[in-house]
Amino acid sequence: MRHSDEHAAWMRLALHEAHGALASGDVPVGAVVLDAAGRVVGRGRNERELHQDPTLHAEVVAIREAAAATGDWHLTGCTLVVTLEPCVMCAGAIVAARIPRVVFGAWDEKAGAAGSLYDVLRDRRLNHRVEVVSGVDEAECGRLLTEFFEDPLRRPAGPTATR
């Protein structure tokens, strides 16, 4: 799908969230959930290091906030925008929340579940499929992650820390 100015504007919001994750030493991934009118109803950034919780990926944080804000776990009119391709856990949460569209920036060749390693979001065997718009501001999203992992003072502990 062709990227629009709207997608780019949304990605700037997600990038703002990603930068916020740096303060806690978390991998800089950010996400926003927009309702059908384009209003932000959920924001999230990686908070695994901050709260020592492996489930606190940016997408999960944003989805939880959006469900609370709308009063409904069915996010059927919403769009999730995230700086990095969702992993399997996040793809599962997206499908469970019935989010119809995901816009992401950088591909995740090691753990992506929206077309690179897996394609959970568009798997016809599941009860819900998601429209995927990839590569929006890919260079900026990728640069932020590359710089984070190249800086030994910011890199998270552990030999397999990728997200």
PDB file of C-alpha atoms in Angstrom:
ATOM      1  CA  MET A   1       0.000   0.000   0.000  1.00  0.00           C
ATOM      2  CA  ARG A   2       1.213   3.487  -0.807  1.00  0.00           C
ATOM      3  CA  HIS A   3       2.221   5.606   2.175  1.00  0.00           C
ATOM      4  CA  SER A   4       0.234   8.760   2.730  1.00  0.00           C
ATOM      5  CA  ASP A   5       1.042  12.037   4.461  1.00  0.00           C
ATOM      6  CA  GLU A   6      -1.377  10.870   7.129  1.00  0.00           C
ATOM      7  CA  HIS A   7       0.698   7.722   7.729  1.00  0.00           C
ATOM      8  CA  ALA A   8       3.840   9.848   8.047  1.00  0.00           C
ATOM      9  CA  ALA A   9       2.149  12.189  10.545  1.00  0.00           C
ATOM     10  CA  TRP A  10       0.988   9.224  12.611  1.00  0.00           C
ATOM     11  CA  MET A  11       4.486   7.728  12.540  1.00  0.00           C
ATOM     12  CA  ARG A  12       5.926  10.963  13.962  1.00  0.00           C
ATOM     13  CA  LEU A  13       3.654  10.446  16.975  1.00  0.00           C
ATOM     14  CA  ALA A  14       4.915   6.866  17.377  1.00  0.00           C
ATOM     15  CA  LEU A  15       8.531   8.034  17.014  1.00  0.00           C
ATOM     16  CA  HIS A  16       7.946  10.548  19.797  1.00  0.00           C
ATOM     17  CA  GLU A  17       6.869   7.656  22.031  1.00  0.00           C
ATOM     18  CA  ALA A  18       9.908   5.618  20.953  1.00  0.00           C
ATOM     19  CA  HIS A  19      12.268   8.410  22.015  1.00  0.00           C
ATOM     20  CA  GLY A  20      10.541   8.444  25.401  1.00  0.00           C
ATOM     21  CA  ALA A  21      11.500   4.799  25.985  1.00  0.00           C
ATOM     22  CA  LEU A  22      15.183   5.747  26.040  1.00  0.00           C
ATOM     23  CA  ALA A  23      14.857   7.417  29.454  1.00  0.00           C
ATOM     24  CA  SER A  24      14.195   4.047  31.119  1.00  0.00           C
ATOM     25  CA  GLY A  25      16.789   2.142  29.084  1.00  0.00           C
ATOM     26  CA  ASP A  26      14.099   0.387  27.086  1.00  0.00           C
ATOM     27  CA  VAL A  27      14.477  -0.463  23.409  1.00  0.00           C
ATOM     28  CA  PRO A  28      13.101   2.604  21.586  1.00  0.00           C
ATOM     29  CA  VAL A  29       9.862   1.330  20.100  1.00  0.00           C
ATOM     30  CA  GLY A  30       6.772   3.522  20.191  1.00  0.00           C
ATOM     31  CA  ALA A  31       3.136   3.052  19.221  1.00  0.00           C
ATOM     32  CA  VAL A  32      -0.118   4.966  18.999  1.00  0.00           C
ATOM     33  CA  VAL A  33      -3.691   3.818  18.448  1.00  0.00           C
ATOM     34  CA  LEU A  34      -5.952   6.176  16.499  1.00  0.00           C
ATOM     35  CA  ASP A  35      -9.711   5.993  16.345  1.00  0.00           C
ATOM     36  CA  ALA A  36     -11.692   6.210  13.102  1.00  0.00           C
ATOM     37  CA  ALA A  37     -11.593  10.025  13.256  1.00  0.00           C
ATOM     38  CA  GLY A  38      -7.795  10.009  13.563  1.00  0.00           C
ATOM     39  CA  ARG A  39      -7.708  10.955  17.255  1.00  0.00           C
ATOM     40  CA  VAL A  40      -5.085   9.311  19.459  1.00  0.00           C
ATOM     41  CA  VAL A  41      -6.837   7.037  21.962  1.00  0.00           C
ATOM     42  CA  GLY A  42      -3.779   5.082  23.087  1.00  0.00           C
ATOM     43  CA  ARG A  43      -0.047   5.698  23.386  1.00  0.00           C
ATOM     44  CA  GLY A  44       2.673   3.252  24.278  1.00  0.00           C
ATOM     45  CA  ARG A  45       6.386   2.727  24.406  1.00  0.00           C
ATOM     46  CA  ASN A  46       8.449  -0.244  25.446  1.00  0.00           C
ATOM     47  CA  GLU A  47       8.411  -0.452  29.249  1.00  0.00           C
ATOM     48  CA  ARG A  48       9.969  -3.862  29.853  1.00  0.00           C
ATOM     49  CA  GLU A  49      13.029  -2.506  31.636  1.00  0.00           C
ATOM     50  CA  LEU A  50      11.039   0.166  33.460  1.00  0.00           C
ATOM     51  CA  HIS A  51       8.602  -2.336  35.027  1.00  0.00           C
ATOM     52  CA  GLN A  52      10.550  -5.616  34.591  1.00  0.00           C
ATOM     53  CA  ASP A  53       7.586  -7.022  32.671  1.00  0.00           C
ATOM     54  CA  PRO A  54       8.285  -8.927  29.437  1.00  0.00           C
ATOM     55  CA  THR A  55       4.803  -8.207  28.069  1.00  0.00           C
ATOM     56  CA  LEU A  56       5.142  -4.429  28.080  1.00  0.00           C
ATOM     57  CA  HIS A  57       5.893  -3.892  24.424  1.00  0.00           C
ATOM     58  CA  ALA A  58       4.801  -0.547  22.961  1.00  0.00           C
ATOM     59  CA  GLU A  59       1.871  -2.115  21.091  1.00  0.00           C
ATOM     60  CA  VAL A  60       0.462  -3.831  24.185  1.00  0.00           C
ATOM     61  CA  VAL A  61       0.738  -0.650  26.256  1.00  0.00           C
ATOM     62  CA  ALA A  62      -1.008   1.381  23.520  1.00  0.00           C
ATOM     63  CA  ILE A  63      -3.755  -1.234  23.010  1.00  0.00           C
ATOM     64  CA  ARG A  64      -4.478  -1.376  26.748  1.00  0.00           C
ATOM     65  CA  GLU A  65      -4.715   2.417  26.924  1.00  0.00           C
ATOM     66  CA  ALA A  66      -6.978   2.523  23.852  1.00  0.00           C
ATOM     67  CA  ALA A  67      -9.321  -0.113  25.283  1.00  0.00           C
ATOM     68  CA  ALA A  68      -9.532   1.822  28.554  1.00  0.00           C
ATOM     69  CA  ALA A  69     -10.126   5.128  26.746  1.00  0.00           C
ATOM     70  CA  THR A  70     -12.861   3.732  24.494  1.00  0.00           C
ATOM     71  CA  GLY A  71     -14.392   1.467  27.107  1.00  0.00           C
ATOM     72  CA  ASP A  72     -14.277  -1.436  24.667  1.00  0.00           C
ATOM     73  CA  TRP A  73     -11.690  -4.104  23.929  1.00  0.00           C
ATOM     74  CA  HIS A  74     -13.035  -4.311  20.368  1.00  0.00           C
ATOM     75  CA  LEU A  75     -10.875  -1.688  18.640  1.00  0.00           C
ATOM     76  CA  THR A  76     -12.609  -2.297  15.319  1.00  0.00           C
ATOM     77  CA  GLY A  77     -12.440   1.272  14.032  1.00  0.00           C
ATOM     78  CA  CYS A  78      -8.850   1.889  15.051  1.00  0.00           C
ATOM     79  CA  THR A  79      -5.399   1.946  13.477  1.00  0.00           C
ATOM     80  CA  LEU A  80      -2.252   0.931  15.346  1.00  0.00           C
ATOM     81  CA  VAL A  81       0.924   2.740  14.291  1.00  0.00           C
ATOM     82  CA  VAL A  82       4.241   1.370  15.558  1.00  0.00           C
ATOM     83  CA  THR A  83       7.876   2.089  14.782  1.00  0.00           C
ATOM     84  CA  LEU A  84       8.907  -1.591  14.532  1.00  0.00           C
ATOM     85  CA  GLU A  85       7.150  -4.554  12.920  1.00  0.00           C
ATOM     86  CA  PRO A  86       5.070  -6.278  15.634  1.00  0.00           C
ATOM     87  CA  CYS A  87       6.337  -9.521  17.160  1.00  0.00           C
ATOM     88  CA  VAL A  88       4.203 -12.654  17.577  1.00  0.00           C
ATOM     89  CA  MET A  89       2.925 -11.592  21.015  1.00  0.00           C
ATOM     90  CA  CYS A  90       1.912  -8.153  19.779  1.00  0.00           C
ATOM     91  CA  ALA A  91       0.402  -9.555  16.585  1.00  0.00           C
ATOM     92  CA  GLY A  92      -1.732 -11.816  18.762  1.00  0.00           C
ATOM     93  CA  ALA A  93      -2.900  -8.840  20.813  1.00  0.00           C
ATOM     94  CA  ILE A  94      -3.699  -6.911  17.617  1.00  0.00           C
ATOM     95  CA  VAL A  95      -5.783  -9.798  16.271  1.00  0.00           C
ATOM     96  CA  ALA A  96      -7.514 -10.274  19.640  1.00  0.00           C
ATOM     97  CA  ALA A  97      -8.418  -6.566  19.772  1.00  0.00           C
ATOM     98  CA  ARG A  98      -9.832  -6.773  16.207  1.00  0.00           C
ATOM     99  CA  ILE A  99      -7.705  -3.842  15.052  1.00  0.00           C
ATOM    100  CA  PRO A 100      -8.262  -3.590  11.285  1.00  0.00           C
ATOM    101  CA  ARG A 101      -5.060  -1.766  10.253  1.00  0.00           C
ATOM    102  CA  VAL A 102      -1.431  -1.691  11.372  1.00  0.00           C
ATOM    103  CA  VAL A 103       1.090   0.827  10.077  1.00  0.00           C
ATOM    104  CA  PHE A 104       4.726   0.159  10.942  1.00  0.00           C
ATOM    105  CA  GLY A 105       8.136   1.598  10.205  1.00  0.00           C
ATOM    106  CA  ALA A 106      11.141  -0.730  10.402  1.00  0.00           C
ATOM    107  CA  TRP A 107      11.063  -4.418   9.563  1.00  0.00           C
ATOM    108  CA  ASP A 108      12.132  -6.884  12.275  1.00  0.00           C
ATOM    109  CA  GLU A 109      13.874  -9.737  10.479  1.00  0.00           C
ATOM    110  CA  LYS A 110      14.533 -11.567  13.791  1.00  0.00           C
ATOM    111  CA  ALA A 111      11.079 -11.499  15.382  1.00  0.00           C
ATOM    112  CA  GLY A 112       8.601  -9.815  13.031  1.00  0.00           C
ATOM    113  CA  ALA A 113       5.104 -11.244  12.669  1.00  0.00           C
ATOM    114  CA  ALA A 114       3.658  -8.921  10.024  1.00  0.00           C
ATOM    115  CA  GLY A 115       5.385 -10.294   6.962  1.00  0.00           C
ATOM    116  CA  SER A 116       9.092 -10.752   7.581  1.00  0.00           C
ATOM    117  CA  LEU A 117       9.577 -13.875   9.719  1.00  0.00           C
ATOM    118  CA  TYR A 118       5.891 -14.684  10.264  1.00  0.00           C
ATOM    119  CA  ASP A 119       2.664 -13.171   8.953  1.00  0.00           C
ATOM    120  CA  VAL A 120       0.269 -13.610  11.846  1.00  0.00           C
ATOM    121  CA  LEU A 121      -1.654 -10.441  11.034  1.00  0.00           C
ATOM    122  CA  ARG A 122      -2.770 -11.706   7.622  1.00  0.00           C
ATOM    123  CA  ASP A 123      -3.008 -15.424   8.390  1.00  0.00           C
ATOM    124  CA  ARG A 124      -6.236 -16.677   6.757  1.00  0.00           C
ATOM    125  CA  ARG A 125      -6.564 -19.424   9.362  1.00  0.00           C
ATOM    126  CA  LEU A 126      -7.327 -16.867  12.074  1.00  0.00           C
ATOM    127  CA  ASN A 127     -10.703 -15.275  12.738  1.00  0.00           C
ATOM    128  CA  HIS A 128      -9.449 -11.745  12.006  1.00  0.00           C
ATOM    129  CA  ARG A 129      -7.063 -10.400   9.379  1.00  0.00           C
ATOM    130  CA  VAL A 130      -5.335  -7.046   9.439  1.00  0.00           C
ATOM    131  CA  GLU A 131      -4.409  -4.640   6.667  1.00  0.00           C
ATOM    132  CA  VAL A 132      -0.659  -4.004   6.947  1.00  0.00           C
ATOM    133  CA  VAL A 133       1.089  -0.835   5.777  1.00  0.00           C
ATOM    134  CA  SER A 134       4.851  -1.282   6.100  1.00  0.00           C
ATOM    135  CA  GLY A 135       7.962   0.820   5.742  1.00  0.00           C
ATOM    136  CA  VAL A 136       6.516   4.180   6.820  1.00  0.00           C
ATOM    137  CA  ASP A 137       9.517   6.365   7.753  1.00  0.00           C
ATOM    138  CA  GLU A 138      11.503   3.127   7.765  1.00  0.00           C
ATOM    139  CA  ALA A 139      14.920   4.829   7.700  1.00  0.00           C
ATOM    140  CA  GLU A 140      14.247   6.977  10.785  1.00  0.00           C
ATOM    141  CA  CYS A 141      12.648   4.114  12.715  1.00  0.00           C
ATOM    142  CA  GLY A 142      15.555   1.813  11.855  1.00  0.00           C
ATOM    143  CA  ARG A 143      18.186   4.455  12.654  1.00  0.00           C
ATOM    144  CA  LEU A 144      16.816   4.951  16.165  1.00  0.00           C
ATOM    145  CA  LEU A 145      17.044   1.217  16.860  1.00  0.00           C
ATOM    146  CA  THR A 146      20.483   0.821  15.278  1.00  0.00           C
ATOM    147  CA  GLU A 147      21.911   3.685  17.329  1.00  0.00           C
ATOM    148  CA  PHE A 148      20.436   2.205  20.491  1.00  0.00           C
ATOM    149  CA  PHE A 149      21.953  -1.221  19.952  1.00  0.00           C
ATOM    150  CA  GLU A 150      25.319   0.172  18.861  1.00  0.00           C
ATOM    151  CA  ASP A 151      25.666   2.207  22.083  1.00  0.00           C
ATOM    152  CA  PRO A 152      27.062  -0.116  24.801  1.00  0.00           C
ATOM    153  CA  LEU A 153      25.770   2.218  27.535  1.00  0.00           C
ATOM    154  CA  ARG A 154      22.185   1.873  26.317  1.00  0.00           C
ATOM    155  CA  ARG A 155      22.112  -1.735  25.177  1.00  0.00           C
ATOM    156  CA  PRO A 156      19.944  -3.890  27.483  1.00  0.00           C
ATOM    157  CA  ALA A 157      21.478  -6.719  29.469  1.00  0.00           C
ATOM    158  CA  GLY A 158      21.434 -10.272  28.179  1.00  0.00           C
ATOM    159  CA  PRO A 159      22.828 -11.966  25.105  1.00  0.00           C
ATOM    160  CA  THR A 160      19.547 -12.150  23.189  1.00  0.00           C
ATOM    161  CA  ALA A 161      18.000  -8.793  23.994  1.00  0.00           C
ATOM    162  CA  THR A 162      16.457  -7.639  20.725  1.00  0.00           C
ATOM    163  CA  ARG A 163      13.346  -5.777  21.615  1.00  0.00           C
TER     164      ARG A 163
END
